[in-house]
Short mmCIF file of C-alpha atoms and ligand atoms in Angstrom, two decimals:
data_model
loop_
_atom_site.label_atom_id
_atom_site.label_comp_id
_atom_site.label_asym_id
_atom_site.label_seq_id
_atom_site.Cartn_x
_atom_site.Cartn_y
_atom_site.Cartn_z
CA UNK A 1 6.09 2.94 -26.94
CA UNK A 2 7.04 5.62 -23.40
CA UNK A 3 9.60 3.80 -21.13
CA UNK A 4 8.55 1.92 -19.36
CA UNK A 5 8.53 3.40 -15.26
CA UNK A 6 11.13 1.84 -13.07
CA UNK A 7 9.30 1.67 -10.10
CA UNK A 8 11.08 -0.56 -6.66
CA UNK A 9 8.08 -0.95 -4.67
CA UNK A 10 8.32 -2.19 -0.97
CA UNK A 11 4.81 -4.02 -0.11
CA UNK A 12 2.98 -5.38 3.74
CA UNK A 13 1.45 -8.12 1.70
CA UNK A 14 -1.89 -8.68 2.59
CA UNK A 15 -4.89 -8.76 0.41
CA UNK A 16 -4.98 -5.71 -0.77
CA UNK A 17 -0.68 -5.79 -1.63
CA UNK A 18 -1.13 -9.10 -3.55
CA UNK A 19 -4.13 -7.11 -6.00
CA UNK A 20 -1.34 -4.65 -5.82
CA UNK A 21 1.23 -6.15 -6.75
CA UNK A 22 -0.43 -8.76 -9.90
CA UNK A 23 -1.23 -5.08 -11.66
CA UNK A 24 2.23 -3.89 -10.94
CA UNK A 25 3.26 -7.06 -12.91
CA UNK A 26 0.71 -6.86 -15.39
CA UNK A 27 0.80 -3.01 -16.26
CA UNK A 28 3.06 -3.53 -19.90
CA UNK A 29 4.13 0.58 -18.49
CA UNK A 30 6.10 -0.42 -15.66
CA UNK A 31 9.21 -1.79 -14.81
CA UNK A 32 9.06 -4.25 -11.97
CA UNK A 33 13.06 -4.19 -10.49
CA UNK A 34 12.35 -5.47 -7.29
CA UNK A 35 9.76 -5.53 -4.18
CA UNK A 36 10.37 -5.64 -1.04
CA UNK A 37 8.83 -6.15 2.57
CA UNK A 38 8.35 -5.40 5.36
CA UNK A 39 6.32 -5.67 8.86
CA UNK A 40 2.53 -4.46 8.81
CA UNK A 41 -0.36 -6.63 8.35
CA UNK A 42 1.68 -9.08 9.63
CA UNK A 43 5.28 -10.25 10.72
CA UNK A 44 7.88 -9.46 7.68
CA UNK A 45 8.14 -13.49 7.56
CA UNK A 46 4.96 -14.38 6.31
CA UNK A 47 4.70 -10.65 4.16
CA UNK A 48 8.02 -12.13 2.51
CA UNK A 49 5.50 -15.50 2.02
CA UNK A 50 3.48 -13.99 1.17
CA UNK A 51 4.39 -11.82 -1.69
CA UNK A 52 6.27 -14.93 -2.86
CA UNK A 53 2.78 -16.67 -3.25
CA UNK A 54 1.65 -14.01 -5.49
CA UNK A 55 5.33 -13.47 -7.93
CA UNK A 56 4.92 -17.72 -8.04
CA UNK A 57 1.61 -17.33 -9.29
CA UNK A 58 2.39 -14.62 -11.52
CA UNK A 59 5.46 -17.24 -13.37
CA UNK A 60 7.48 -13.88 -11.87
CA UNK A 61 11.81 -14.13 -11.79
CA UNK A 62 10.88 -10.13 -9.73
CA UNK A 63 13.77 -10.40 -6.84
CA UNK A 64 12.57 -10.02 -3.28
CA UNK A 65 13.90 -8.39 -0.27
CA UNK A 66 13.14 -9.40 3.03
CA UNK A 67 12.56 -5.87 5.37
CA UNK A 68 12.53 -4.47 8.68
CA UNK A 69 11.12 -6.74 10.77
CA UNK A 70 9.68 -4.47 13.57
CA UNK A 71 8.79 -0.22 13.33
CA UNK A 72 12.03 1.92 13.90
CA UNK A 73 10.63 2.84 17.75
CA UNK A 74 6.91 2.83 18.27
CA UNK A 75 7.49 -0.59 19.17
CA UNK A 76 9.28 -0.03 21.75
CA UNK A 77 6.65 1.67 23.94
CA UNK A 78 3.86 -0.81 24.73
CA UNK A 79 1.10 1.89 25.37
CA UNK A 80 1.29 2.96 21.58
CA UNK A 81 -0.38 -0.93 21.02
CA UNK A 82 -3.08 -0.39 23.17
CA UNK A 83 -5.80 1.43 20.48
CA UNK A 84 -7.24 -0.25 17.88
CA UNK A 85 -10.09 -0.94 15.96
CA UNK A 86 -10.59 -4.64 15.58
CA UNK A 87 -9.24 -6.47 12.40
CA UNK A 88 -10.93 -9.81 13.16
CA UNK A 89 -14.49 -11.14 14.31
CA UNK A 90 -15.52 -15.03 14.40
CA UNK A 91 -18.11 -16.27 12.11
CA UNK A 92 -20.12 -19.35 12.30
CA UNK A 93 -17.08 -20.10 14.20
CA UNK A 94 -14.84 -18.47 10.71
CA UNK A 95 -12.28 -15.87 10.77
CA UNK A 96 -13.55 -12.74 9.40
CA UNK A 97 -9.98 -10.59 8.78
CA UNK A 98 -8.78 -8.28 6.10
CA UNK A 99 -5.06 -10.09 5.96
CA UNK A 100 -5.60 -14.32 6.98
CA UNK A 101 -2.09 -15.05 8.55
CA UNK A 102 -1.00 -15.88 4.95
CA UNK A 103 -2.55 -15.58 1.56
CA UNK A 104 -5.12 -19.04 1.47
CA UNK A 105 -5.50 -17.80 -1.66
CA UNK A 106 -2.32 -18.73 -3.16
CA UNK A 107 -0.52 -21.50 -2.67
CA UNK A 108 2.87 -21.96 -0.91
CA UNK A 109 5.89 -20.77 -2.09
CA UNK A 110 8.23 -22.45 -3.88
CA UNK A 111 11.04 -19.60 -4.77
CA UNK A 112 12.79 -17.93 -1.69
CA UNK A 113 13.63 -14.07 -0.65
CA UNK A 114 16.96 -12.46 -2.01
CA UNK A 115 20.29 -12.85 0.24
CA UNK A 116 20.18 -9.27 0.55
CA UNK A 117 18.22 -7.40 3.22
CA UNK A 118 15.68 -4.59 2.27
CA UNK A 119 17.87 -1.86 3.71
CA UNK A 120 20.98 -2.27 1.79
CA UNK A 121 19.40 -3.50 -1.88
CA UNK A 122 17.04 -0.91 -1.96
CA UNK A 123 20.79 1.88 -0.68
CA UNK A 124 22.63 -0.24 -3.15
CA UNK A 125 19.88 1.06 -6.59
CA UNK A 126 19.03 3.68 -5.44
CA UNK A 127 22.99 5.31 -5.53
CA UNK A 128 23.97 2.98 -9.03
CA UNK A 129 20.43 4.36 -10.28
CA UNK A 130 20.35 7.36 -12.72
CA UNK A 131 17.99 8.92 -10.04
CA UNK A 132 14.88 7.35 -12.60
CA UNK A 133 12.98 5.41 -10.13
CA UNK A 134 9.61 5.37 -8.48
CA UNK A 135 9.16 3.64 -5.29
CA UNK A 136 4.98 2.77 -4.31
CA UNK A 137 5.09 2.17 -0.62
CA UNK A 138 2.33 0.22 0.19
CA UNK A 139 2.72 -0.59 4.10
CA UNK A 140 4.66 1.07 6.90
CA UNK A 141 6.87 3.22 6.27
CA UNK A 142 10.44 1.40 8.42
CA UNK A 143 12.73 -0.13 5.01
CA UNK A 144 12.22 3.79 3.70
CA UNK A 145 13.25 5.74 6.57
CA UNK A 146 16.04 3.59 7.87
CA UNK A 147 17.67 3.13 4.13
CA UNK A 148 16.99 7.32 4.08
CA UNK A 149 19.17 7.59 7.96
CA UNK A 150 21.38 5.09 6.77
CA UNK A 151 22.53 6.78 3.79
CA UNK A 152 21.30 9.66 2.75
CA UNK A 153 22.40 10.32 -0.73
CA UNK A 154 19.04 7.59 -2.05
CA UNK A 155 16.74 10.47 -1.25
CA UNK A 156 17.66 12.56 -4.07
CA UNK A 157 18.04 9.39 -6.49
CA UNK A 158 14.50 9.00 -6.35
CA UNK A 159 12.14 9.74 -8.55
CA UNK A 160 9.52 9.79 -6.45
CA UNK A 161 7.48 8.42 -3.70
CA UNK A 162 4.05 7.34 -3.81
CA UNK A 163 2.56 6.66 -0.70
CA UNK A 164 -0.32 4.24 0.35
CA UNK A 165 -1.40 5.78 3.06
CA UNK A 166 -2.49 8.45 5.81
CA UNK A 167 -5.79 10.75 5.74
CA UNK A 168 -6.95 13.77 5.34
CA UNK A 169 -11.03 13.81 6.81
CA UNK A 170 -11.04 9.57 6.90
CA UNK A 171 -9.20 7.14 8.93
CA UNK A 172 -8.78 3.45 9.17
CA UNK A 173 -7.07 1.97 12.82
CA UNK A 174 -7.15 4.50 14.51
CA UNK A 175 -10.10 7.21 15.04
CA UNK A 176 -6.53 9.68 14.38
CA UNK A 177 -5.02 7.20 11.68
CA UNK A 178 -4.37 4.80 9.18
CA UNK A 179 -2.79 1.73 9.54
CA UNK A 180 0.25 2.68 7.61
CA UNK A 181 1.27 6.06 8.76
CA UNK A 182 0.06 4.70 13.04
CA UNK A 183 2.27 1.78 12.44
CA UNK A 184 5.67 3.58 12.59
CA UNK A 185 4.99 7.44 13.06
CA UNK A 186 8.16 8.73 13.63
CA UNK A 187 9.40 6.61 10.11
CA UNK A 188 6.25 8.38 7.88
CA UNK A 189 7.73 11.37 9.63
CA UNK A 190 11.00 10.82 7.99
CA UNK A 191 9.45 10.02 4.67
CA UNK A 192 7.27 12.90 4.64
CA UNK A 193 9.36 16.05 5.21
CA UNK A 194 13.36 13.89 3.29
CA UNK A 195 12.98 16.69 0.36
CA UNK A 196 11.84 14.03 -1.89
CA UNK A 197 8.68 14.37 -3.96
CA UNK A 198 5.78 12.40 -2.07
CA UNK A 199 2.26 11.93 -3.31
CA UNK A 200 0.23 10.48 -0.93
CA UNK A 201 -3.20 8.18 -1.76
CA UNK A 202 -4.91 8.32 1.30
CA UNK A 203 -7.73 6.86 2.81
CA UNK A 204 -10.14 9.61 1.72
CA UNK A 205 -9.16 8.89 -2.28
CA UNK A 206 -8.84 5.13 -1.59
CA UNK A 207 -12.08 5.01 0.62
CA UNK A 208 -13.79 7.06 -3.05
CA UNK A 209 -12.56 4.12 -5.19
CA UNK A 210 -14.26 0.61 -4.06
CA UNK A 211 -14.81 -2.65 -5.47
CA UNK A 212 -17.66 -4.07 -5.13
CA UNK A 213 -19.50 -7.69 -4.74
CA UNK A 214 -20.50 -7.62 -8.63
CA UNK A 215 -16.89 -6.88 -9.65
CA UNK A 216 -15.30 -9.51 -7.90
CA UNK A 217 -18.19 -12.13 -9.39
CA UNK A 218 -17.17 -10.40 -13.11
CA UNK A 219 -13.45 -11.72 -12.26
CA UNK A 220 -14.39 -14.69 -11.31
CA UNK A 221 -16.52 -14.93 -14.01
CA UNK A 222 -13.34 -14.94 -16.48
CA UNK A 223 -11.33 -18.00 -14.27
CA UNK A 224 -8.22 -17.64 -15.43
CA UNK A 225 -6.34 -18.34 -12.17
CA UNK A 226 -5.33 -14.44 -11.89
CA UNK A 227 -8.55 -12.94 -11.59
CA UNK A 228 -9.57 -15.84 -9.77
CA UNK A 229 -7.31 -15.38 -6.68
CA UNK A 230 -8.40 -11.10 -7.79
CA UNK A 231 -12.01 -12.12 -6.72
CA UNK A 232 -11.07 -14.39 -4.14
CA UNK A 233 -8.93 -11.95 -2.34
CA UNK A 234 -11.99 -8.62 -3.55
CA UNK A 235 -14.55 -11.35 -1.67
CA UNK A 236 -12.59 -11.95 2.08
CA UNK A 237 -12.33 -8.49 1.94
CA UNK A 238 -15.82 -7.66 0.64
CA UNK A 239 -17.28 -9.77 4.59
CA UNK A 240 -14.60 -7.88 6.86
CA UNK A 241 -15.23 -4.83 5.24
CA UNK A 242 -19.36 -4.99 5.91
CA UNK A 243 -18.63 -6.60 8.71
CA UNK A 244 -15.80 -4.76 10.92
CA UNK A 245 -15.56 -1.25 9.25
CA UNK A 246 -18.36 0.14 6.90
CA UNK A 247 -17.04 2.75 4.55
CA UNK A 248 -19.88 6.10 4.83
CA UNK A 249 -18.48 6.84 0.68
CA UNK A 250 -19.25 3.12 -0.28
CA UNK A 251 -22.12 1.00 -0.97
CA UNK A 252 -22.62 -2.12 1.19
CA UNK A 253 -20.77 -5.30 0.32
CA UNK A 254 -17.74 -3.50 -1.37
CA UNK A 255 -14.39 -3.31 0.10
CA UNK A 256 -11.17 -0.84 -0.97
CA UNK A 257 -7.88 -2.22 -2.43
CA UNK A 258 -6.37 0.09 -1.33
CA UNK A 259 -2.79 0.09 -2.75
CA UNK A 260 -4.23 -1.30 -5.92
CA UNK A 261 -4.85 2.82 -6.24
CA UNK A 262 -1.12 3.31 -4.78
CA UNK A 263 -0.27 1.74 -8.72
CA UNK A 264 -2.64 2.79 -10.86
CA UNK A 265 -1.97 6.66 -9.98
CA UNK A 266 1.83 5.61 -11.31
CA UNK A 267 0.61 4.35 -14.56
CA UNK A 268 -2.29 6.88 -15.39
CA UNK A 269 -2.09 9.57 -12.19
CA UNK A 270 -5.83 10.66 -13.88
CA UNK A 271 -7.11 8.26 -11.79
CA UNK A 272 -6.84 10.14 -8.37
CA UNK A 273 -8.96 13.12 -8.34
CA UNK A 274 -8.29 17.53 -5.99
CA UNK A 275 -4.45 16.35 -5.27
CA UNK A 276 -2.95 19.52 -3.10
CA UNK A 277 0.53 20.44 -2.57
CA UNK A 278 0.35 20.42 1.12
CA UNK A 279 2.21 20.87 4.49
CA UNK A 280 2.17 17.73 5.64
CA UNK A 281 2.82 16.32 9.02
CA UNK A 282 2.69 12.93 11.86
CA UNK A 283 1.98 13.19 14.71
CA UNK A 284 4.72 10.38 16.64
CA UNK A 285 3.56 12.03 19.88
CA UNK A 286 1.74 8.51 21.26
CA UNK A 287 -1.11 9.77 21.91
CA UNK A 288 -4.63 9.78 20.89
CA UNK A 289 -3.68 11.18 17.89
CA UNK A 290 -0.42 8.83 17.38
CA UNK A 291 0.08 8.67 13.80
CA UNK A 292 -2.47 11.12 12.66
CA UNK A 293 -0.99 12.91 9.47
CA UNK A 294 -1.84 16.46 9.80
CA UNK A 295 -2.85 18.08 6.28
CA UNK A 296 -1.84 21.85 6.91
CA UNK A 297 -5.11 23.61 5.36
CA UNK A 298 -3.58 26.45 5.12
CA UNK A 299 -2.80 28.76 2.44
CA UNK A 300 0.45 30.24 4.67
CA UNK A 301 1.81 26.98 6.30
CA UNK A 302 5.07 27.72 9.48
CA UNK A 303 6.31 25.05 7.39
CA UNK A 304 7.32 24.73 3.29
CA UNK A 305 4.82 22.38 1.71
CA UNK A 306 5.98 19.16 1.10
CA UNK A 307 3.06 16.45 0.05
CA UNK A 308 0.93 15.99 -2.96
CA UNK A 309 -2.47 14.00 -1.71
CA UNK A 310 -4.85 12.84 -3.22
CA UNK A 311 -8.01 13.50 -1.53
CA UNK A 312 -10.36 11.74 -4.85
CA UNK A 313 -10.18 9.47 -6.49
CA UNK A 314 -11.98 7.66 -10.22
CA UNK A 315 -13.16 4.96 -9.09
CA UNK A 316 -14.48 4.37 -12.52
CA UNK A 317 -11.09 4.65 -14.19
CA UNK A 318 -9.75 2.69 -11.55
CA UNK A 319 -12.30 0.05 -11.60
CA UNK A 320 -11.31 -0.51 -15.99
CA UNK A 321 -7.68 -0.09 -15.41
CA UNK A 322 -8.27 -3.14 -12.57
CA UNK A 323 -10.21 -5.94 -15.23
CA UNK A 324 -7.38 -4.67 -18.04
CA UNK A 325 -4.85 -5.98 -16.23
CA UNK A 326 -5.74 -8.39 -13.76
CA UNK A 327 -9.28 -9.44 -16.19
CA UNK A 328 -9.60 -11.65 -19.18
CA UNK A 329 -5.93 -13.10 -20.02
O1 RIB B 1 -4.42 0.79 5.66
C1 RIB B 1 -4.67 0.30 4.79
C2 RIB B 1 -2.73 0.24 4.55
O2 RIB B 1 -2.91 -0.36 5.47
C3 RIB B 1 -3.14 -0.62 3.15
O3 RIB B 1 -1.83 -0.67 3.57
C4 RIB B 1 -4.06 -2.01 3.55
O4 RIB B 1 -2.70 -3.07 3.22
C5 RIB B 1 -2.42 -2.85 4.55
O5 RIB B 1 -1.09 -1.86 4.96
CA1 CA B 2 -0.24 -3.22 2.67
#
C-alpha cells in the first residue's frame, strides 16, 4: 500500500469543516497528525468545542490544539468588519444559518484540547519533521501565518499547503472576497508570499462541487451516526444557501461543502480541474477590495508566480469520494 500522506488540519469548525474532518479521518490515504483550531466561523472556543465534538463522534484520538482567537491585525480596525453579506435569517422564529454557535448535530464534547497552543505545536512539529507534512487549511490563515512569522524555519518544512479560500470570479462574504481570506487578509498575504507550495481551492472550484438534497437524503438512508450527522449538516447548509446565498452554477436545494473539497484534493488531485500556476496576492487595503485574492491573468507577471489555483472541480468524483468515506459503513 502507498505510504500514507501525513497531514495537519487547520479548521474553524463550522458545518463544512466538520464534513472535511470526518472525510479526512475516514480516508486510509491520510494520517492526520493533529488538528489546529482558529477563530473564524465562530470564536475559537466554539470552533475548538465543535472540532472535539466531531472527533468524539468519530471515536478519534487525533489531538486538537487551540489556536488564535483573533486575526493578526484586521480586527483592530472596526471599519474593516462593516460590510459583510448576511449570514443568518429567521424563518417562523427559527434561526437559519450556515454555522450555528455550536454543532447542534453532535453531542457536547467529552474530550479536551491539548495544553500546547496551536502555533507552538505547529512550529515544534514541523521543525522536528522530515519536511513530509501537508497542511490542509480550511479557515482563516491566522495560525499558519503567525507560526511562519514566529519561526520562518518552518516554511521549507511544509511539504504543501492546501488552502480552501479565496475566489477569482466567485466571492461570498463581500463583493470582492471569500470568508477565510477576508477574515485575516494580512495572514493570507503572508502565506501566499511565503515561498511555500500553495494549492488554493477557491470558491470557483467549491461552488462547482455542490451536494444536493437527493445526496443528503441518501446519506440519511444509511442510518449510521456519521452518515446521519453528514445529512444533518448538509440539510442545515442547503436551507441556508437557498435562503441566503444561491450559487450561480448550482441548482436550488444544494450546498458547497467547501472544506471537504480541499481534503479530497489531497487524496486525489484529479478532483480539481483547471489548475493554473499564477501570481496571487491578497488585498489588505481595508476598503471595497479588502480580502480580495487578486489572480494575475497575465503571462508576464510583475512578481513571480506563487500559487496553484483550481478554477473548477469534478463534482461527480467529489460526491463519489464523500459517499465512499462517509456513506454506509
Ligand atoms: O468561504 C467558505 C469558507 O468559510 C469555509 O471554510 C467555511 O467553513 C467558512 O470558514
Ligand atoms: Ca472552514
